[in-house]
Amino acid sequence: MPVEFLGIGGTNDGSETSPRSGAAFDKEYTLRLARAHEEHGWDRVLFAYGSGSPEPAQAAAYIATKLDKLQILLAHRPNVSYPTFAAKTFATLDQISDGRLTVHFITGGTDHEQQREGDYLTKDERYSRTREYIGIVKKAWTSREPFDHEGEHYRFADFVSDVFPVQQPRPGVSFGGSSPAAYRAGGAEADIFCLWGEPLADTAAQIESVKQAAKDAGRTDVPRIQVAFRPILGATEELAWEKAYRTVDAIKARTAGGKALTRRHSLTSPENTGSQRLLEIAGRGERFDRALWTPTAVATGGAGNSNALVGTPETVAQALLDYYDLGVDIISARGYHMIDDTIDFGRHVIPIVREEVAKRDRERSAKPVEPRRESIAVDG
């Protein structure tokens, strides 16, 4: 199966290791970063969502009008708009981008962050709402006839959109999480299920949970699996590890005195299961498998995609192939110096992974198919 690479559609040059140098939405930087992805072998970029951050759909639309190939993953929180309105927004963006849109639905892992925009539902209620919301969006994308809806969270009558996506029957739906509620919602509705980088054994267990949730929801297919990492590359192993320790030192300098890096995430007591899992894994050790390293997650309080893969391009590529062999076919990656790291990863890691995946596919297709043995009933 082919492998895809997802980068970050950042709107400014800030990261965990350094504060931004300009405005929250730096239009020229946003385009430079997106172009670095398009020119160096990446498939798509994520435009993330935060309560006070630049509106991601408009940033994505800006990039869609400037670049011809780069695909877009748009993060969206159901609490910020009605699902019929959102469906039209997404369909319009898919038209603007000539069919390059995937939508990533975020339930929200932090009560305080959700409440900043008026969302006071409990976590379980939010998952219920997200599942209902996605179903409405999908129907609005595909229904040419007016329809009514009366559910737990939404009620409307006689809706039909006049704008439809380029992609048929609809754009892809992406979803993430690490709790049983997340597995149930994403297993039922998602085309892509997103995980943060964990040790291989933990990732394999999560994949099985997603598959079981899809089966329990009555699906005959399963979501594709995406896993996210923070690559730290060096020309040699020694140089890569020196860079890794400098990176953690820079993060710690910014969080000195217990200061959180963003208003969205607690440095010491994260509410969301995914961050709790990252910190629990870090409590088991700093290094796992071929190249996974946890101190970057500890330094941020398990914030988001924060476990690193450390090593030469060859080492990191082989580590990613280990995840591919588990069934992961979308790799999410971003560095700490976003443009430079985007270029380095695109030049030195992506080609190795793509070549090895193609080799695996050729070997798989070349294997002879064993003849099927028919059972023969014998009377006697």
PDB file of C-alpha atoms in Angstrom, residues 11-260:
ATOM      1  CA  THR A  11       0.907  30.256  10.232  1.00  0.00           C
ATOM      2  CA  ASN A  12       3.985  31.611  12.056  1.00  0.00           C
ATOM      3  CA  ASP A  13       7.529  30.538  12.902  1.00  0.00           C
ATOM      4  CA  GLY A  14       6.985  29.774  16.591  1.00  0.00           C
ATOM      5  CA  SER A  15       7.581  26.324  18.069  1.00  0.00           C
ATOM      6  CA  GLU A  16       8.250  24.678  21.409  1.00  0.00           C
ATOM      7  CA  THR A  17      11.892  25.740  21.201  1.00  0.00           C
ATOM      8  CA  SER A  18      11.439  29.386  20.231  1.00  0.00           C
ATOM      9  CA  PRO A  19       8.675  32.024  20.369  1.00  0.00           C
ATOM     10  CA  ARG A  20       7.287  33.380  17.138  1.00  0.00           C
ATOM     11  CA  SER A  21       9.007  36.416  15.662  1.00  0.00           C
ATOM     12  CA  GLY A  22       5.930  38.133  14.233  1.00  0.00           C
ATOM     13  CA  ALA A  23       2.156  38.022  14.028  1.00  0.00           C
ATOM     14  CA  ALA A  24       0.049  34.932  14.680  1.00  0.00           C
ATOM     15  CA  PHE A  25      -0.861  34.891  10.990  1.00  0.00           C
ATOM     16  CA  ASP A  26       2.260  35.668   9.002  1.00  0.00           C
ATOM     17  CA  LYS A  27       0.980  35.327   5.458  1.00  0.00           C
ATOM     18  CA  GLU A  28       4.398  35.145   3.802  1.00  0.00           C
ATOM     19  CA  TYR A  29       5.737  32.593   6.283  1.00  0.00           C
ATOM     20  CA  THR A  30       2.599  30.463   5.899  1.00  0.00           C
ATOM     21  CA  LEU A  31       3.189  30.305   2.149  1.00  0.00           C
ATOM     22  CA  ARG A  32       6.941  29.634   2.488  1.00  0.00           C
ATOM     23  CA  LEU A  33       6.304  26.715   4.815  1.00  0.00           C
ATOM     24  CA  ALA A  34       3.574  25.236   2.644  1.00  0.00           C
ATOM     25  CA  ARG A  35       5.755  25.593  -0.447  1.00  0.00           C
ATOM     26  CA  ALA A  36       8.637  23.839   1.351  1.00  0.00           C
ATOM     27  CA  HIS A  37       6.314  20.865   1.857  1.00  0.00           C
ATOM     28  CA  GLU A  38       5.049  20.843  -1.714  1.00  0.00           C
ATOM     29  CA  GLU A  39       8.556  21.069  -3.198  1.00  0.00           C
ATOM     30  CA  HIS A  40      10.074  18.352  -1.011  1.00  0.00           C
ATOM     31  CA  GLY A  41       7.807  15.341  -1.401  1.00  0.00           C
ATOM     32  CA  TRP A  42       5.121  15.851   1.246  1.00  0.00           C
ATOM     33  CA  ASP A  43       1.511  14.990   0.417  1.00  0.00           C
ATOM     34  CA  ARG A  44      -0.500  17.324   2.661  1.00  0.00           C
ATOM     35  CA  VAL A  45      -0.313  19.760   5.552  1.00  0.00           C
ATOM     36  CA  LEU A  46      -2.482  20.197   8.634  1.00  0.00           C
ATOM     37  CA  PHE A  47      -4.051  23.523   9.466  1.00  0.00           C
ATOM     38  CA  ALA A  48      -4.605  23.141  13.202  1.00  0.00           C
ATOM     39  CA  TYR A  49      -7.258  24.685  15.447  1.00  0.00           C
ATOM     40  CA  GLY A  50      -6.924  26.650  18.686  1.00  0.00           C
ATOM     41  CA  SER A  51      -9.431  28.897  20.427  1.00  0.00           C
ATOM     42  CA  GLY A  52      -7.347  32.022  19.857  1.00  0.00           C
ATOM     43  CA  SER A  53      -5.452  30.954  16.759  1.00  0.00           C
ATOM     44  CA  PRO A  54      -5.932  32.207  13.182  1.00  0.00           C
ATOM     45  CA  GLU A  55      -9.005  30.674  11.568  1.00  0.00           C
ATOM     46  CA  PRO A  56      -7.636  27.577   9.800  1.00  0.00           C
ATOM     47  CA  ALA A  57     -10.164  27.307   6.957  1.00  0.00           C
ATOM     48  CA  GLN A  58      -9.224  30.741   5.674  1.00  0.00           C
ATOM     49  CA  ALA A  59      -5.497  30.058   6.020  1.00  0.00           C
ATOM     50  CA  ALA A  60      -6.035  26.803   4.118  1.00  0.00           C
ATOM     51  CA  ALA A  61      -7.998  28.579   1.392  1.00  0.00           C
ATOM     52  CA  TYR A  62      -5.145  31.073   1.007  1.00  0.00           C
ATOM     53  CA  ILE A  63      -2.649  28.249   0.463  1.00  0.00           C
ATOM     54  CA  ALA A  64      -5.026  26.407  -1.872  1.00  0.00           C
ATOM     55  CA  THR A  65      -5.078  29.426  -4.199  1.00  0.00           C
ATOM     56  CA  LYS A  66      -1.260  29.690  -4.209  1.00  0.00           C
ATOM     57  CA  LEU A  67      -0.159  26.058  -4.617  1.00  0.00           C
ATOM     58  CA  ASP A  68      -1.398  23.473  -7.095  1.00  0.00           C
ATOM     59  CA  LYS A  69      -0.531  20.052  -5.621  1.00  0.00           C
ATOM     60  CA  LEU A  70      -0.318  20.200  -1.845  1.00  0.00           C
ATOM     61  CA  GLN A  71      -3.318  18.615  -0.144  1.00  0.00           C
ATOM     62  CA  ILE A  72      -5.001  20.114   2.909  1.00  0.00           C
ATOM     63  CA  LEU A  73      -6.024  18.581   6.231  1.00  0.00           C
ATOM     64  CA  LEU A  74      -8.324  21.072   7.940  1.00  0.00           C
ATOM     65  CA  ALA A  75      -8.886  20.774  11.685  1.00  0.00           C
ATOM     66  CA  HIS A  76     -12.375  21.665  12.870  1.00  0.00           C
ATOM     67  CA  ARG A  77     -14.107  21.693  16.257  1.00  0.00           C
ATOM     68  CA  PRO A  78     -17.838  20.950  16.148  1.00  0.00           C
ATOM     69  CA  ASN A  79     -18.612  23.468  18.907  1.00  0.00           C
ATOM     70  CA  VAL A  80     -17.735  26.488  16.736  1.00  0.00           C
ATOM     71  CA  SER A  81     -20.421  26.162  14.041  1.00  0.00           C
ATOM     72  CA  TYR A  82     -23.616  24.368  13.086  1.00  0.00           C
ATOM     73  CA  PRO A  83     -22.942  21.214  11.009  1.00  0.00           C
ATOM     74  CA  THR A  84     -24.931  22.400   7.961  1.00  0.00           C
ATOM     75  CA  PHE A  85     -22.879  25.600   7.847  1.00  0.00           C
ATOM     76  CA  ALA A  86     -19.658  23.631   8.284  1.00  0.00           C
ATOM     77  CA  ALA A  87     -20.588  21.266   5.455  1.00  0.00           C
ATOM     78  CA  LYS A  88     -20.976  24.240   3.082  1.00  0.00           C
ATOM     79  CA  THR A  89     -17.677  25.732   4.269  1.00  0.00           C
ATOM     80  CA  PHE A  90     -15.856  22.459   3.606  1.00  0.00           C
ATOM     81  CA  ALA A  91     -17.526  21.927   0.224  1.00  0.00           C
ATOM     82  CA  THR A  92     -16.558  25.457  -0.827  1.00  0.00           C
ATOM     83  CA  LEU A  93     -12.963  24.878   0.257  1.00  0.00           C
ATOM     84  CA  ASP A  94     -12.894  21.594  -1.649  1.00  0.00           C
ATOM     85  CA  GLN A  95     -14.017  23.565  -4.719  1.00  0.00           C
ATOM     86  CA  ILE A  96     -11.336  26.216  -4.151  1.00  0.00           C
ATOM     87  CA  SER A  97      -8.648  23.536  -3.804  1.00  0.00           C
ATOM     88  CA  ASP A  98      -9.888  21.413  -6.736  1.00  0.00           C
ATOM     89  CA  GLY A  99     -10.575  18.434  -4.513  1.00  0.00           C
ATOM     90  CA  ARG A 100      -7.583  18.510  -2.159  1.00  0.00           C
ATOM     91  CA  LEU A 101      -9.422  18.676   1.189  1.00  0.00           C
ATOM     92  CA  THR A 102      -9.630  16.249   4.102  1.00  0.00           C
ATOM     93  CA  VAL A 103     -11.369  17.348   7.312  1.00  0.00           C
ATOM     94  CA  HIS A 104     -10.011  16.471  10.746  1.00  0.00           C
ATOM     95  CA  PHE A 105     -12.728  16.638  13.407  1.00  0.00           C
ATOM     96  CA  ILE A 106     -11.573  17.532  16.926  1.00  0.00           C
ATOM     97  CA  THR A 107     -13.722  16.631  19.918  1.00  0.00           C
ATOM     98  CA  GLY A 108     -11.551  18.565  22.386  1.00  0.00           C
ATOM     99  CA  GLY A 109      -9.558  17.070  25.225  1.00  0.00           C
ATOM    100  CA  THR A 110      -9.459  20.031  27.635  1.00  0.00           C
ATOM    101  CA  ASP A 111     -12.573  21.459  29.295  1.00  0.00           C
ATOM    102  CA  HIS A 112     -10.990  24.879  29.869  1.00  0.00           C
ATOM    103  CA  GLU A 113      -9.937  25.250  26.235  1.00  0.00           C
ATOM    104  CA  GLN A 114     -13.423  24.260  25.032  1.00  0.00           C
ATOM    105  CA  GLN A 115     -15.082  26.689  27.440  1.00  0.00           C
ATOM    106  CA  ARG A 116     -13.127  29.584  25.930  1.00  0.00           C
ATOM    107  CA  GLU A 117     -15.507  29.357  22.980  1.00  0.00           C
ATOM    108  CA  GLY A 118     -18.656  28.585  24.924  1.00  0.00           C
ATOM    109  CA  ASP A 119     -18.518  24.778  24.992  1.00  0.00           C
ATOM    110  CA  TYR A 120     -19.529  23.433  28.412  1.00  0.00           C
ATOM    111  CA  LEU A 121     -20.354  19.834  27.485  1.00  0.00           C
ATOM    112  CA  THR A 122     -18.608  16.987  29.270  1.00  0.00           C
ATOM    113  CA  LYS A 123     -16.037  14.943  27.395  1.00  0.00           C
ATOM    114  CA  ASP A 124     -18.455  12.050  26.788  1.00  0.00           C
ATOM    115  CA  GLU A 125     -21.102  14.498  25.592  1.00  0.00           C
ATOM    116  CA  ARG A 126     -18.585  16.055  23.220  1.00  0.00           C
ATOM    117  CA  TYR A 127     -17.813  12.685  21.662  1.00  0.00           C
ATOM    118  CA  SER A 128     -21.520  12.023  21.207  1.00  0.00           C
ATOM    119  CA  ARG A 129     -21.940  15.422  19.567  1.00  0.00           C
ATOM    120  CA  THR A 130     -18.931  14.899  17.266  1.00  0.00           C
ATOM    121  CA  ARG A 131     -20.258  11.579  16.025  1.00  0.00           C
ATOM    122  CA  GLU A 132     -23.658  13.122  15.271  1.00  0.00           C
ATOM    123  CA  TYR A 133     -21.993  16.166  13.678  1.00  0.00           C
ATOM    124  CA  ILE A 134     -19.862  14.088  11.304  1.00  0.00           C
ATOM    125  CA  GLY A 135     -22.894  12.118  10.189  1.00  0.00           C
ATOM    126  CA  ILE A 136     -24.754  15.318   9.337  1.00  0.00           C
ATOM    127  CA  VAL A 137     -21.788  16.757   7.433  1.00  0.00           C
ATOM    128  CA  LYS A 138     -21.432  13.577   5.392  1.00  0.00           C
ATOM    129  CA  LYS A 139     -25.124  13.617   4.511  1.00  0.00           C
ATOM    130  CA  ALA A 140     -25.034  17.313   3.596  1.00  0.00           C
ATOM    131  CA  TRP A 141     -22.093  16.608   1.281  1.00  0.00           C
ATOM    132  CA  THR A 142     -23.925  13.830  -0.549  1.00  0.00           C
ATOM    133  CA  SER A 143     -27.677  14.477  -0.386  1.00  0.00           C
ATOM    134  CA  ARG A 144     -29.228  16.220  -3.388  1.00  0.00           C
ATOM    135  CA  GLU A 145     -32.632  16.159  -1.741  1.00  0.00           C
ATOM    136  CA  PRO A 146     -33.733  18.172   1.315  1.00  0.00           C
ATOM    137  CA  PHE A 147     -33.595  16.263   4.588  1.00  0.00           C
ATOM    138  CA  ASP A 148     -34.618  16.703   8.208  1.00  0.00           C
ATOM    139  CA  HIS A 149     -32.637  15.787  11.284  1.00  0.00           C
ATOM    140  CA  GLU A 150     -33.613  15.373  14.920  1.00  0.00           C
ATOM    141  CA  GLY A 151     -30.862  14.043  17.139  1.00  0.00           C
ATOM    142  CA  GLU A 152     -29.436  14.428  20.613  1.00  0.00           C
ATOM    143  CA  HIS A 153     -27.531  17.622  19.778  1.00  0.00           C
ATOM    144  CA  TYR A 154     -28.954  19.007  16.515  1.00  0.00           C
ATOM    145  CA  ARG A 155     -32.365  19.575  15.022  1.00  0.00           C
ATOM    146  CA  PHE A 156     -33.279  21.106  11.659  1.00  0.00           C
ATOM    147  CA  ALA A 157     -35.725  20.678   8.790  1.00  0.00           C
ATOM    148  CA  ASP A 158     -35.666  20.775   4.987  1.00  0.00           C
ATOM    149  CA  PHE A 159     -31.945  21.408   4.525  1.00  0.00           C
ATOM    150  CA  VAL A 160     -30.170  20.881   1.226  1.00  0.00           C
ATOM    151  CA  SER A 161     -26.899  22.454   0.162  1.00  0.00           C
ATOM    152  CA  ASP A 162     -26.333  24.177  -3.144  1.00  0.00           C
ATOM    153  CA  VAL A 163     -22.570  23.631  -3.047  1.00  0.00           C
ATOM    154  CA  PHE A 164     -21.001  20.170  -3.179  1.00  0.00           C
ATOM    155  CA  PRO A 165     -17.426  18.936  -2.916  1.00  0.00           C
ATOM    156  CA  VAL A 166     -15.315  18.207  -5.979  1.00  0.00           C
ATOM    157  CA  GLN A 167     -14.428  14.834  -4.469  1.00  0.00           C
ATOM    158  CA  GLN A 168     -17.088  12.202  -4.938  1.00  0.00           C
ATOM    159  CA  PRO A 169     -18.842  10.932  -3.047  1.00  0.00           C
ATOM    160  CA  ARG A 170     -17.233  13.232  -0.453  1.00  0.00           C
ATOM    161  CA  PRO A 171     -13.936  14.407   1.089  1.00  0.00           C
ATOM    162  CA  GLY A 172     -12.179  12.195   3.605  1.00  0.00           C
ATOM    163  CA  VAL A 173     -12.890  12.404   7.335  1.00  0.00           C
ATOM    164  CA  SER A 174     -10.020  12.285   9.818  1.00  0.00           C
ATOM    165  CA  PHE A 175     -10.357  11.731  13.565  1.00  0.00           C
ATOM    166  CA  GLY A 176      -8.016  11.136  16.490  1.00  0.00           C
ATOM    167  CA  GLY A 177      -7.881  10.157  20.121  1.00  0.00           C
ATOM    168  CA  SER A 178      -6.694   7.532  22.575  1.00  0.00           C
ATOM    169  CA  SER A 179      -9.689   6.896  24.822  1.00  0.00           C
ATOM    170  CA  PRO A 180     -12.375   4.211  24.414  1.00  0.00           C
ATOM    171  CA  ALA A 181     -14.841   6.979  23.493  1.00  0.00           C
ATOM    172  CA  ALA A 182     -12.481   8.175  20.779  1.00  0.00           C
ATOM    173  CA  TYR A 183     -12.059   4.660  19.385  1.00  0.00           C
ATOM    174  CA  ARG A 184     -15.837   4.244  19.254  1.00  0.00           C
ATOM    175  CA  ALA A 185     -16.508   7.556  17.510  1.00  0.00           C
ATOM    176  CA  GLY A 186     -13.578   7.350  15.094  1.00  0.00           C
ATOM    177  CA  GLY A 187     -14.040   3.661  14.486  1.00  0.00           C
ATOM    178  CA  ALA A 188     -17.604   4.358  13.410  1.00  0.00           C
ATOM    179  CA  GLU A 189     -17.111   7.500  11.304  1.00  0.00           C
ATOM    180  CA  ALA A 190     -13.482   8.090  10.303  1.00  0.00           C
ATOM    181  CA  ASP A 191     -11.720   7.319   7.053  1.00  0.00           C
ATOM    182  CA  ILE A 192      -8.409   8.078   8.823  1.00  0.00           C
ATOM    183  CA  PHE A 193      -7.718   7.487  12.521  1.00  0.00           C
ATOM    184  CA  CYS A 194      -4.859   9.533  13.959  1.00  0.00           C
ATOM    185  CA  LEU A 195      -2.549   8.449  16.759  1.00  0.00           C
ATOM    186  CA  TRP A 196       0.429  10.075  18.454  1.00  0.00           C
ATOM    187  CA  GLY A 197       3.769   8.312  18.268  1.00  0.00           C
ATOM    188  CA  GLU A 198       4.033   5.585  20.896  1.00  0.00           C
ATOM    189  CA  PRO A 199       6.193   2.446  21.138  1.00  0.00           C
ATOM    190  CA  LEU A 200       5.437  -0.175  18.515  1.00  0.00           C
ATOM    191  CA  ALA A 201       3.663  -2.533  20.921  1.00  0.00           C
ATOM    192  CA  ASP A 202       1.406   0.244  22.245  1.00  0.00           C
ATOM    193  CA  THR A 203       0.643   1.431  18.719  1.00  0.00           C
ATOM    194  CA  ALA A 204      -0.248  -2.090  17.624  1.00  0.00           C
ATOM    195  CA  ALA A 205      -2.686  -2.369  20.544  1.00  0.00           C
ATOM    196  CA  GLN A 206      -4.298   0.949  19.623  1.00  0.00           C
ATOM    197  CA  ILE A 207      -4.703  -0.143  16.009  1.00  0.00           C
ATOM    198  CA  GLU A 208      -6.499  -3.270  17.178  1.00  0.00           C
ATOM    199  CA  SER A 209      -8.798  -1.113  19.321  1.00  0.00           C
ATOM    200  CA  VAL A 210      -9.684   1.036  16.312  1.00  0.00           C
ATOM    201  CA  LYS A 211     -10.325  -2.030  14.165  1.00  0.00           C
ATOM    202  CA  GLN A 212     -12.556  -3.573  16.817  1.00  0.00           C
ATOM    203  CA  ALA A 213     -14.491  -0.314  17.190  1.00  0.00           C
ATOM    204  CA  ALA A 214     -15.074  -0.207  13.432  1.00  0.00           C
ATOM    205  CA  LYS A 215     -16.312  -3.805  13.513  1.00  0.00           C
ATOM    206  CA  ASP A 216     -18.558  -3.073  16.485  1.00  0.00           C
ATOM    207  CA  ALA A 217     -20.050  -0.141  14.518  1.00  0.00           C
ATOM    208  CA  GLY A 218     -21.023  -2.542  11.733  1.00  0.00           C
ATOM    209  CA  ARG A 219     -18.341  -1.477   9.249  1.00  0.00           C
ATOM    210  CA  THR A 220     -16.855  -3.928   6.794  1.00  0.00           C
ATOM    211  CA  ASP A 221     -13.816  -1.686   6.264  1.00  0.00           C
ATOM    212  CA  VAL A 222     -11.444  -0.070   8.770  1.00  0.00           C
ATOM    213  CA  PRO A 223      -9.963   3.442   8.973  1.00  0.00           C
ATOM    214  CA  ARG A 224      -6.515   4.074   7.624  1.00  0.00           C
ATOM    215  CA  ILE A 225      -4.019   4.689  10.432  1.00  0.00           C
ATOM    216  CA  GLN A 226      -1.913   7.826  10.831  1.00  0.00           C
ATOM    217  CA  VAL A 227       0.844   8.194  13.455  1.00  0.00           C
ATOM    218  CA  ALA A 228       2.625  11.443  14.378  1.00  0.00           C
ATOM    219  CA  PHE A 229       6.245  12.057  15.410  1.00  0.00           C
ATOM    220  CA  ARG A 230       8.784  14.839  15.935  1.00  0.00           C
ATOM    221  CA  PRO A 231      11.871  13.836  13.900  1.00  0.00           C
ATOM    222  CA  ILE A 232      15.285  15.044  15.099  1.00  0.00           C
ATOM    223  CA  LEU A 233      17.863  14.330  12.400  1.00  0.00           C
ATOM    224  CA  GLY A 234      21.641  14.409  12.295  1.00  0.00           C
ATOM    225  CA  ALA A 235      24.308  13.456   9.767  1.00  0.00           C
ATOM    226  CA  THR A 236      25.581  10.922  12.332  1.00  0.00           C
ATOM    227  CA  GLU A 237      23.932   9.263  15.320  1.00  0.00           C
ATOM    228  CA  GLU A 238      26.126  11.305  17.659  1.00  0.00           C
ATOM    229  CA  LEU A 239      25.139  14.590  16.032  1.00  0.00           C
ATOM    230  CA  ALA A 240      21.461  13.623  16.080  1.00  0.00           C
ATOM    231  CA  TRP A 241      21.550  12.918  19.813  1.00  0.00           C
ATOM    232  CA  GLU A 242      23.441  16.127  20.526  1.00  0.00           C
ATOM    233  CA  LYS A 243      20.688  17.970  18.653  1.00  0.00           C
ATOM    234  CA  ALA A 244      18.023  16.074  20.600  1.00  0.00           C
ATOM    235  CA  TYR A 245      19.442  17.144  23.970  1.00  0.00           C
ATOM    236  CA  ARG A 246      19.781  20.743  22.771  1.00  0.00           C
ATOM    237  CA  THR A 247      16.140  20.604  21.710  1.00  0.00           C
ATOM    238  CA  VAL A 248      14.959  19.465  25.138  1.00  0.00           C
ATOM    239  CA  ASP A 249      17.121  22.097  26.828  1.00  0.00           C
ATOM    240  CA  ALA A 250      15.487  24.775  24.655  1.00  0.00           C
ATOM    241  CA  ILE A 251      12.000  23.530  25.559  1.00  0.00           C
ATOM    242  CA  LYS A 252      12.869  23.468  29.265  1.00  0.00           C
ATOM    243  CA  ALA A 253      14.195  27.019  29.046  1.00  0.00           C
ATOM    244  CA  ARG A 254      10.822  28.146  27.717  1.00  0.00           C
ATOM    245  CA  THR A 255       8.873  26.248  30.393  1.00  0.00           C
ATOM    246  CA  ALA A 256      11.060  27.292  33.330  1.00  0.00           C
ATOM    247  CA  GLY A 257       8.982  27.991  36.407  1.00  0.00           C
ATOM    248  CA  GLY A 258       6.143  25.795  35.192  1.00  0.00           C
ATOM    249  CA  LYS A 259       5.082  28.098  32.363  1.00  0.00           C
ATOM    250  CA  ALA A 260       2.996  26.225  29.756  1.00  0.00           C
TER     251      ALA A 260
END
